[in-house]
Amino acid sequence: MYRLHMEVYDSNGNLLSTIANTTTSGSNSSIGKEDHMMEWNDTIEKFNGTVSYSVKSGTYYIRFSRYCSVGNGKLTFTATYPSSTSTAKINYITINLPKGSTLSLGTDTTGSGTVTWKSSKTSVATVSSTGKVTAKAKGSTIITAKSGKSSKKIKIVVT
């Protein structure tokens, strides 16, 4: 029987005691939820398993120790974490304008170059070379500000 003890500590040295979403493969393999012990039979060539901790952002330390004094082994450890908890994506900032009204848009640019403005539906709203939007008819249009290879878009909904 081979045993590998794993402990996870936070940056203050506190032991995390909850293991969630634990899976293992191979006969006689187990991961104890209380004792942080991974155990497998020596007839199994490899122990494959996943141990997941639900933690807040921060620094953590993982300590492995073996409980078997015979033979040599290799431990491969991979840590993964999501880059974000949200999959939301902002497509456009939307501004509602009543028909006949105007709005001046501006840009905050770096470097040199000029900004060009374009409306995807000039029947709904037009945009001047200075960024002034005029609402003409009900509907929606995308206003694009472009300078060199950079561009930003805003959705205008005319009501």
Short mmCIF file of N, CA and C in Angstrom, two decimals:
data_model
loop_
_atom_site.label_atom_id
_atom_site.label_comp_id
_atom_site.label_asym_id
_atom_site.label_seq_id
_atom_site.Cartn_x
_atom_site.Cartn_y
_atom_site.Cartn_z
N MET A 1 0.84 -1.17 0.00
CA MET A 1 0.00 0.00 0.00
C MET A 1 0.89 1.24 0.00
N TYR A 2 0.60 2.17 -0.89
CA TYR A 2 1.33 3.43 -0.95
C TYR A 2 0.44 4.55 -0.45
N ARG A 3 1.05 5.50 0.24
CA ARG A 3 0.29 6.62 0.79
C ARG A 3 1.03 7.92 0.53
N LEU A 4 0.27 8.91 0.13
CA LEU A 4 0.80 10.25 -0.06
C LEU A 4 -0.08 11.20 0.73
N HIS A 5 0.54 11.95 1.59
CA HIS A 5 -0.19 12.90 2.43
C HIS A 5 -0.07 14.27 1.78
N MET A 6 -1.20 14.98 1.65
CA MET A 6 -1.20 16.30 1.05
C MET A 6 -1.91 17.28 1.97
N GLU A 7 -1.28 18.42 2.20
CA GLU A 7 -1.89 19.46 3.02
C GLU A 7 -1.77 20.79 2.29
N VAL A 8 -2.83 21.59 2.36
CA VAL A 8 -2.84 22.91 1.75
C VAL A 8 -3.01 23.94 2.86
N TYR A 9 -2.13 24.93 2.85
CA TYR A 9 -2.14 25.99 3.86
C TYR A 9 -2.35 27.34 3.20
N ASP A 10 -3.03 28.24 3.91
CA ASP A 10 -3.14 29.61 3.41
C ASP A 10 -1.88 30.38 3.80
N SER A 11 -1.80 31.64 3.41
CA SER A 11 -0.58 32.43 3.64
C SER A 11 -0.32 32.70 5.13
N ASN A 12 -1.33 32.47 5.99
CA ASN A 12 -1.15 32.64 7.43
C ASN A 12 -0.76 31.33 8.12
N GLY A 13 -0.60 30.26 7.34
CA GLY A 13 -0.22 28.98 7.91
C GLY A 13 -1.38 28.14 8.40
N ASN A 14 -2.61 28.54 8.08
CA ASN A 14 -3.79 27.77 8.50
C ASN A 14 -4.05 26.63 7.52
N LEU A 15 -4.24 25.43 8.04
CA LEU A 15 -4.52 24.26 7.23
C LEU A 15 -5.95 24.33 6.70
N LEU A 16 -6.12 24.14 5.40
CA LEU A 16 -7.47 24.07 4.82
C LEU A 16 -7.96 22.65 5.01
N SER A 17 -9.17 22.51 5.51
CA SER A 17 -9.65 21.17 5.85
C SER A 17 -10.70 20.64 4.89
N THR A 18 -11.21 21.45 3.99
CA THR A 18 -12.27 20.99 3.11
C THR A 18 -11.71 20.61 1.75
N ILE A 19 -11.97 19.39 1.33
CA ILE A 19 -11.62 18.95 -0.01
C ILE A 19 -12.93 18.73 -0.74
N ALA A 20 -13.08 19.38 -1.89
CA ALA A 20 -14.31 19.23 -2.66
C ALA A 20 -14.00 18.64 -4.03
N ASN A 21 -14.99 18.08 -4.67
CA ASN A 21 -14.86 17.56 -6.03
C ASN A 21 -13.68 16.61 -6.18
N THR A 22 -13.59 15.63 -5.32
CA THR A 22 -12.47 14.69 -5.33
C THR A 22 -12.81 13.47 -6.18
N THR A 23 -11.92 13.13 -7.11
CA THR A 23 -12.12 11.93 -7.92
C THR A 23 -10.82 11.16 -7.98
N THR A 24 -10.92 9.85 -8.05
CA THR A 24 -9.75 9.00 -8.19
C THR A 24 -10.05 7.91 -9.19
N SER A 25 -9.00 7.26 -9.67
CA SER A 25 -9.21 6.12 -10.55
C SER A 25 -8.29 4.99 -10.12
N GLY A 26 -8.67 3.79 -10.42
CA GLY A 26 -7.88 2.62 -10.02
C GLY A 26 -8.51 1.94 -8.83
N SER A 27 -8.40 0.63 -8.78
CA SER A 27 -9.01 -0.09 -7.66
C SER A 27 -8.24 0.20 -6.37
N ASN A 28 -8.94 0.18 -5.28
CA ASN A 28 -8.38 0.41 -3.95
C ASN A 28 -7.75 1.80 -3.78
N SER A 29 -8.15 2.74 -4.61
CA SER A 29 -7.61 4.09 -4.43
C SER A 29 -8.66 4.96 -3.75
N SER A 30 -8.20 5.84 -2.91
CA SER A 30 -9.14 6.72 -2.21
C SER A 30 -8.42 7.98 -1.78
N ILE A 31 -9.19 9.00 -1.61
CA ILE A 31 -8.68 10.24 -1.03
C ILE A 31 -9.60 10.55 0.14
N GLY A 32 -9.04 10.59 1.32
CA GLY A 32 -9.85 10.84 2.50
C GLY A 32 -10.18 12.31 2.65
N LYS A 33 -11.43 12.61 2.94
CA LYS A 33 -11.85 14.00 3.11
C LYS A 33 -11.39 14.58 4.43
N GLU A 34 -11.09 13.75 5.38
CA GLU A 34 -10.67 14.24 6.69
C GLU A 34 -9.16 14.29 6.85
N ASP A 35 -8.48 13.25 6.38
CA ASP A 35 -7.06 13.14 6.70
C ASP A 35 -6.12 13.53 5.56
N HIS A 36 -6.64 14.00 4.44
CA HIS A 36 -5.82 14.48 3.32
C HIS A 36 -4.87 13.40 2.80
N MET A 37 -5.26 12.15 2.91
CA MET A 37 -4.40 11.03 2.54
C MET A 37 -4.85 10.44 1.21
N MET A 38 -3.91 10.25 0.30
CA MET A 38 -4.17 9.53 -0.94
C MET A 38 -3.54 8.16 -0.78
N GLU A 39 -4.31 7.13 -1.05
CA GLU A 39 -3.87 5.77 -0.79
C GLU A 39 -4.16 4.91 -2.01
N TRP A 40 -3.21 4.07 -2.40
CA TRP A 40 -3.47 3.16 -3.50
C TRP A 40 -2.67 1.88 -3.34
N ASN A 41 -3.18 0.84 -3.97
CA ASN A 41 -2.59 -0.49 -3.88
C ASN A 41 -1.34 -0.55 -4.76
N ASP A 42 -0.32 -1.26 -4.32
CA ASP A 42 0.93 -1.33 -5.07
C ASP A 42 0.80 -2.10 -6.38
N THR A 43 -0.34 -2.75 -6.62
CA THR A 43 -0.52 -3.44 -7.91
C THR A 43 -0.95 -2.47 -9.01
N ILE A 44 -1.29 -1.28 -8.63
CA ILE A 44 -1.68 -0.27 -9.61
C ILE A 44 -0.44 0.50 -10.02
N GLU A 45 -0.20 0.61 -11.31
CA GLU A 45 1.01 1.29 -11.76
C GLU A 45 0.99 2.78 -11.44
N LYS A 46 -0.16 3.40 -11.61
CA LYS A 46 -0.25 4.84 -11.39
C LYS A 46 -1.46 5.16 -10.54
N PHE A 47 -1.33 6.21 -9.80
CA PHE A 47 -2.48 6.77 -9.10
C PHE A 47 -2.88 8.00 -9.89
N ASN A 48 -4.11 8.07 -10.31
CA ASN A 48 -4.62 9.25 -11.01
C ASN A 48 -5.74 9.82 -10.18
N GLY A 49 -5.68 11.09 -9.92
CA GLY A 49 -6.74 11.69 -9.14
C GLY A 49 -6.76 13.19 -9.26
N THR A 50 -7.84 13.76 -8.84
CA THR A 50 -8.00 15.20 -8.83
C THR A 50 -8.49 15.61 -7.46
N VAL A 51 -7.87 16.60 -6.89
CA VAL A 51 -8.30 17.15 -5.62
C VAL A 51 -8.53 18.63 -5.85
N SER A 52 -9.72 19.11 -5.52
CA SER A 52 -10.04 20.51 -5.75
C SER A 52 -10.36 21.20 -4.43
N TYR A 53 -9.82 22.37 -4.26
CA TYR A 53 -10.12 23.21 -3.11
C TYR A 53 -10.81 24.45 -3.61
N SER A 54 -11.85 24.87 -2.94
CA SER A 54 -12.52 26.12 -3.26
C SER A 54 -11.92 27.19 -2.36
N VAL A 55 -11.13 28.07 -2.95
CA VAL A 55 -10.41 29.07 -2.17
C VAL A 55 -10.60 30.46 -2.76
N LYS A 56 -10.38 31.46 -1.92
CA LYS A 56 -10.41 32.84 -2.37
C LYS A 56 -9.07 33.17 -3.02
N SER A 57 -9.01 34.27 -3.70
CA SER A 57 -7.76 34.72 -4.31
C SER A 57 -6.71 34.92 -3.23
N GLY A 58 -5.49 34.50 -3.49
CA GLY A 58 -4.43 34.66 -2.50
C GLY A 58 -3.29 33.69 -2.74
N THR A 59 -2.41 33.58 -1.76
CA THR A 59 -1.25 32.69 -1.83
C THR A 59 -1.50 31.47 -0.96
N TYR A 60 -1.20 30.30 -1.51
CA TYR A 60 -1.39 29.05 -0.79
C TYR A 60 -0.13 28.19 -0.92
N TYR A 61 0.09 27.34 0.06
CA TYR A 61 1.24 26.45 0.08
C TYR A 61 0.75 25.02 0.17
N ILE A 62 1.35 24.14 -0.62
CA ILE A 62 0.97 22.74 -0.63
C ILE A 62 2.16 21.91 -0.17
N ARG A 63 1.91 21.03 0.79
CA ARG A 63 2.98 20.17 1.30
C ARG A 63 2.59 18.72 1.04
N PHE A 64 3.50 18.00 0.39
CA PHE A 64 3.33 16.58 0.15
C PHE A 64 4.32 15.83 1.01
N SER A 65 3.90 14.71 1.57
CA SER A 65 4.83 13.83 2.27
C SER A 65 4.37 12.40 2.02
N ARG A 66 5.34 11.49 1.91
CA ARG A 66 4.96 10.11 1.63
C ARG A 66 4.98 9.30 2.92
N TYR A 67 4.14 8.30 2.95
CA TYR A 67 4.02 7.43 4.10
C TYR A 67 4.44 6.02 3.75
N CYS A 68 5.36 5.89 2.83
CA CYS A 68 5.85 4.58 2.42
C CYS A 68 7.36 4.69 2.31
N SER A 69 8.08 3.82 2.95
CA SER A 69 9.54 3.95 2.99
C SER A 69 10.26 3.08 1.98
N VAL A 70 9.52 2.43 1.10
CA VAL A 70 10.19 1.56 0.12
C VAL A 70 9.97 2.10 -1.29
N GLY A 71 10.96 1.91 -2.14
CA GLY A 71 10.83 2.25 -3.55
C GLY A 71 10.98 3.74 -3.83
N ASN A 72 11.02 4.03 -5.10
CA ASN A 72 11.11 5.41 -5.57
C ASN A 72 9.85 5.74 -6.33
N GLY A 73 9.55 6.98 -6.39
CA GLY A 73 8.36 7.40 -7.12
C GLY A 73 8.54 8.79 -7.68
N LYS A 74 7.61 9.17 -8.49
CA LYS A 74 7.63 10.50 -9.11
C LYS A 74 6.27 11.12 -8.89
N LEU A 75 6.26 12.36 -8.48
CA LEU A 75 5.02 13.09 -8.28
C LEU A 75 4.96 14.20 -9.31
N THR A 76 3.90 14.21 -10.10
CA THR A 76 3.66 15.31 -11.03
C THR A 76 2.47 16.07 -10.49
N PHE A 77 2.65 17.35 -10.29
CA PHE A 77 1.62 18.17 -9.67
C PHE A 77 1.29 19.32 -10.61
N THR A 78 0.02 19.54 -10.87
CA THR A 78 -0.42 20.64 -11.72
C THR A 78 -1.47 21.44 -10.97
N ALA A 79 -1.29 22.73 -10.90
CA ALA A 79 -2.28 23.61 -10.26
C ALA A 79 -2.96 24.42 -11.35
N THR A 80 -4.26 24.45 -11.31
CA THR A 80 -5.02 25.26 -12.26
C THR A 80 -6.02 26.10 -11.49
N TYR A 81 -6.38 27.20 -12.06
CA TYR A 81 -7.38 28.07 -11.45
C TYR A 81 -8.05 28.87 -12.55
N PRO A 82 -9.32 29.20 -12.37
CA PRO A 82 -10.00 29.98 -13.40
C PRO A 82 -9.48 31.42 -13.39
N SER A 83 -9.41 32.00 -14.57
CA SER A 83 -8.95 33.38 -14.65
C SER A 83 -10.05 34.35 -14.25
N SER A 84 -11.27 33.90 -14.32
CA SER A 84 -12.40 34.75 -13.96
C SER A 84 -13.57 33.85 -13.61
N THR A 85 -14.41 34.33 -12.72
CA THR A 85 -15.58 33.56 -12.37
C THR A 85 -16.74 33.87 -13.29
N SER A 86 -16.59 34.86 -14.13
CA SER A 86 -17.67 35.26 -15.02
C SER A 86 -17.27 35.03 -16.47
N THR A 87 -18.23 34.59 -17.26
CA THR A 87 -18.00 34.46 -18.69
C THR A 87 -18.68 35.58 -19.46
N ALA A 88 -19.18 36.57 -18.72
CA ALA A 88 -19.87 37.68 -19.36
C ALA A 88 -18.91 38.49 -20.22
N LYS A 89 -19.43 39.01 -21.32
CA LYS A 89 -18.63 39.83 -22.23
C LYS A 89 -19.46 41.04 -22.62
N ILE A 90 -18.88 42.20 -22.57
CA ILE A 90 -19.58 43.41 -23.00
C ILE A 90 -19.36 43.56 -24.50
N ASN A 91 -20.44 43.56 -25.25
CA ASN A 91 -20.34 43.75 -26.69
C ASN A 91 -20.33 45.23 -27.05
N TYR A 92 -21.28 45.97 -26.50
CA TYR A 92 -21.37 47.40 -26.79
C TYR A 92 -21.87 48.14 -25.56
N ILE A 93 -21.47 49.37 -25.44
CA ILE A 93 -22.14 50.30 -24.54
C ILE A 93 -23.33 50.82 -25.35
N THR A 94 -24.51 50.87 -24.75
CA THR A 94 -25.70 51.31 -25.48
C THR A 94 -26.20 52.63 -24.92
N ILE A 95 -26.52 53.54 -25.83
CA ILE A 95 -27.11 54.82 -25.45
C ILE A 95 -28.44 54.95 -26.17
N ASN A 96 -29.49 55.29 -25.42
CA ASN A 96 -30.81 55.53 -26.00
C ASN A 96 -30.96 57.02 -26.27
N LEU A 97 -31.41 57.36 -27.49
CA LEU A 97 -31.63 58.76 -27.88
C LEU A 97 -33.02 58.92 -28.46
N PRO A 98 -33.74 59.96 -28.05
CA PRO A 98 -35.02 60.24 -28.70
C PRO A 98 -34.79 60.75 -30.13
N LYS A 99 -35.71 60.42 -31.03
CA LYS A 99 -35.62 60.88 -32.41
C LYS A 99 -35.51 62.40 -32.45
N GLY A 100 -34.58 62.91 -33.26
CA GLY A 100 -34.37 64.35 -33.41
C GLY A 100 -33.32 64.92 -32.47
N SER A 101 -32.87 64.17 -31.49
CA SER A 101 -31.88 64.70 -30.54
C SER A 101 -30.46 64.46 -31.05
N THR A 102 -29.52 65.15 -30.41
CA THR A 102 -28.11 65.00 -30.77
C THR A 102 -27.29 64.66 -29.53
N LEU A 103 -26.13 64.11 -29.79
CA LEU A 103 -25.21 63.72 -28.72
C LEU A 103 -23.80 63.84 -29.26
N SER A 104 -22.92 64.44 -28.48
CA SER A 104 -21.52 64.54 -28.90
C SER A 104 -20.70 63.45 -28.23
N LEU A 105 -20.02 62.64 -29.05
CA LEU A 105 -19.14 61.59 -28.55
C LEU A 105 -17.70 62.07 -28.68
N GLY A 106 -16.86 61.64 -27.80
CA GLY A 106 -15.46 62.00 -27.85
C GLY A 106 -14.59 60.78 -27.65
N THR A 107 -13.30 60.94 -27.88
CA THR A 107 -12.36 59.84 -27.68
C THR A 107 -11.21 60.32 -26.83
N ASP A 108 -10.61 59.41 -26.13
CA ASP A 108 -9.40 59.66 -25.35
C ASP A 108 -8.31 58.88 -26.06
N THR A 109 -7.45 59.57 -26.79
CA THR A 109 -6.46 58.89 -27.62
C THR A 109 -5.05 59.16 -27.13
N THR A 110 -4.15 58.27 -27.49
CA THR A 110 -2.73 58.46 -27.24
C THR A 110 -2.02 58.43 -28.58
N GLY A 111 -0.91 59.11 -28.67
CA GLY A 111 -0.16 59.14 -29.93
C GLY A 111 -0.78 60.14 -30.89
N SER A 112 -0.31 60.12 -32.12
CA SER A 112 -0.82 61.05 -33.12
C SER A 112 -1.73 60.31 -34.09
N GLY A 113 -2.52 61.06 -34.80
CA GLY A 113 -3.44 60.48 -35.77
C GLY A 113 -4.81 61.09 -35.61
N THR A 114 -5.64 60.88 -36.60
CA THR A 114 -6.99 61.42 -36.56
C THR A 114 -7.99 60.31 -36.28
N VAL A 115 -9.13 60.71 -35.76
CA VAL A 115 -10.22 59.77 -35.47
C VAL A 115 -11.27 59.93 -36.55
N THR A 116 -11.69 58.82 -37.14
CA THR A 116 -12.79 58.86 -38.10
C THR A 116 -14.01 58.19 -37.48
N TRP A 117 -15.17 58.72 -37.80
CA TRP A 117 -16.42 58.24 -37.24
C TRP A 117 -17.28 57.65 -38.35
N LYS A 118 -18.06 56.60 -38.02
CA LYS A 118 -18.92 55.97 -39.01
C LYS A 118 -20.16 55.42 -38.33
N SER A 119 -21.31 55.54 -39.00
CA SER A 119 -22.56 54.94 -38.54
C SER A 119 -22.88 53.75 -39.43
N SER A 120 -23.29 52.63 -38.82
CA SER A 120 -23.63 51.45 -39.62
C SER A 120 -24.98 51.60 -40.32
N LYS A 121 -25.85 52.47 -39.81
CA LYS A 121 -27.16 52.73 -40.44
C LYS A 121 -27.43 54.23 -40.39
N THR A 122 -27.05 54.91 -41.44
CA THR A 122 -27.23 56.37 -41.47
C THR A 122 -28.70 56.76 -41.53
N SER A 123 -29.61 55.84 -41.87
CA SER A 123 -31.04 56.15 -41.85
C SER A 123 -31.55 56.26 -40.41
N VAL A 124 -30.86 55.63 -39.46
CA VAL A 124 -31.25 55.68 -38.05
C VAL A 124 -30.55 56.83 -37.34
N ALA A 125 -29.25 56.96 -37.52
CA ALA A 125 -28.48 58.05 -36.90
C ALA A 125 -27.24 58.31 -37.74
N THR A 126 -26.87 59.57 -37.82
CA THR A 126 -25.64 59.95 -38.52
C THR A 126 -24.63 60.40 -37.49
N VAL A 127 -23.37 60.42 -37.89
CA VAL A 127 -22.32 60.90 -37.01
C VAL A 127 -21.40 61.78 -37.85
N SER A 128 -21.06 62.95 -37.31
CA SER A 128 -20.20 63.89 -38.03
C SER A 128 -18.73 63.54 -37.83
N SER A 129 -17.87 64.26 -38.51
CA SER A 129 -16.42 64.03 -38.39
C SER A 129 -15.89 64.41 -37.01
N THR A 130 -16.69 65.15 -36.24
CA THR A 130 -16.28 65.53 -34.88
C THR A 130 -16.92 64.64 -33.81
N GLY A 131 -17.75 63.65 -34.22
CA GLY A 131 -18.37 62.74 -33.26
C GLY A 131 -19.76 63.13 -32.82
N LYS A 132 -20.37 64.11 -33.50
CA LYS A 132 -21.73 64.52 -33.13
C LYS A 132 -22.73 63.57 -33.79
N VAL A 133 -23.55 62.90 -32.95
CA VAL A 133 -24.55 61.93 -33.41
C VAL A 133 -25.90 62.62 -33.48
N THR A 134 -26.61 62.43 -34.60
CA THR A 134 -27.96 62.97 -34.77
C THR A 134 -28.92 61.80 -34.97
N ALA A 135 -29.92 61.70 -34.07
CA ALA A 135 -30.91 60.63 -34.13
C ALA A 135 -31.96 60.98 -35.18
N LYS A 136 -32.13 60.13 -36.21
CA LYS A 136 -33.02 60.45 -37.33
C LYS A 136 -34.32 59.65 -37.32
N ALA A 137 -34.26 58.34 -37.05
CA ALA A 137 -35.45 57.49 -37.11
C ALA A 137 -35.31 56.36 -36.10
N LYS A 138 -36.46 55.79 -35.69
CA LYS A 138 -36.43 54.69 -34.73
C LYS A 138 -35.63 53.51 -35.27
N GLY A 139 -34.87 52.89 -34.37
CA GLY A 139 -34.04 51.74 -34.74
C GLY A 139 -32.73 51.78 -33.98
N SER A 140 -31.77 50.99 -34.42
CA SER A 140 -30.47 50.99 -33.77
C SER A 140 -29.36 50.99 -34.81
N THR A 141 -28.23 51.56 -34.43
CA THR A 141 -27.06 51.64 -35.28
C THR A 141 -25.81 51.52 -34.42
N ILE A 142 -24.73 51.13 -35.04
CA ILE A 142 -23.45 51.05 -34.35
C ILE A 142 -22.58 52.20 -34.84
N ILE A 143 -22.11 53.00 -33.92
CA ILE A 143 -21.19 54.10 -34.24
C ILE A 143 -19.78 53.60 -33.94
N THR A 144 -18.90 53.74 -34.92
CA THR A 144 -17.52 53.29 -34.77
C THR A 144 -16.58 54.48 -34.83
N ALA A 145 -15.69 54.57 -33.85
CA ALA A 145 -14.60 55.55 -33.86
C ALA A 145 -13.33 54.77 -34.18
N LYS A 146 -12.59 55.23 -35.20
CA LYS A 146 -11.41 54.49 -35.63
C LYS A 146 -10.22 55.43 -35.77
N SER A 147 -9.07 54.96 -35.28
CA SER A 147 -7.81 55.68 -35.44
C SER A 147 -6.71 54.65 -35.66
N GLY A 148 -6.13 54.63 -36.85
CA GLY A 148 -5.13 53.63 -37.17
C GLY A 148 -5.74 52.24 -37.13
N LYS A 149 -5.13 51.32 -36.38
CA LYS A 149 -5.64 49.95 -36.26
C LYS A 149 -6.60 49.79 -35.09
N SER A 150 -6.79 50.83 -34.31
CA SER A 150 -7.65 50.77 -33.13
C SER A 150 -9.04 51.29 -33.45
N SER A 151 -10.06 50.61 -32.92
CA SER A 151 -11.43 51.10 -33.08
C SER A 151 -12.26 50.74 -31.85
N LYS A 152 -13.25 51.57 -31.59
CA LYS A 152 -14.20 51.35 -30.50
C LYS A 152 -15.59 51.58 -31.04
N LYS A 153 -16.57 50.82 -30.48
CA LYS A 153 -17.94 50.90 -30.98
C LYS A 153 -18.90 51.21 -29.86
N ILE A 154 -19.98 51.88 -30.23
CA ILE A 154 -21.05 52.18 -29.29
C ILE A 154 -22.37 51.99 -30.03
N LYS A 155 -23.34 51.42 -29.35
CA LYS A 155 -24.65 51.18 -29.96
C LYS A 155 -25.58 52.33 -29.60
N ILE A 156 -26.22 52.89 -30.61
CA ILE A 156 -27.19 53.96 -30.41
C ILE A 156 -28.57 53.40 -30.75
N VAL A 157 -29.50 53.51 -29.80
CA VAL A 157 -30.88 53.09 -30.03
C VAL A 157 -31.73 54.35 -30.06
N VAL A 158 -32.36 54.59 -31.21
CA VAL A 158 -33.21 55.77 -31.38
C VAL A 158 -34.65 55.36 -31.06
N THR A 159 -35.27 56.13 -30.15
CA THR A 159 -36.65 55.84 -29.73
C THR A 159 -37.61 56.89 -30.20
#
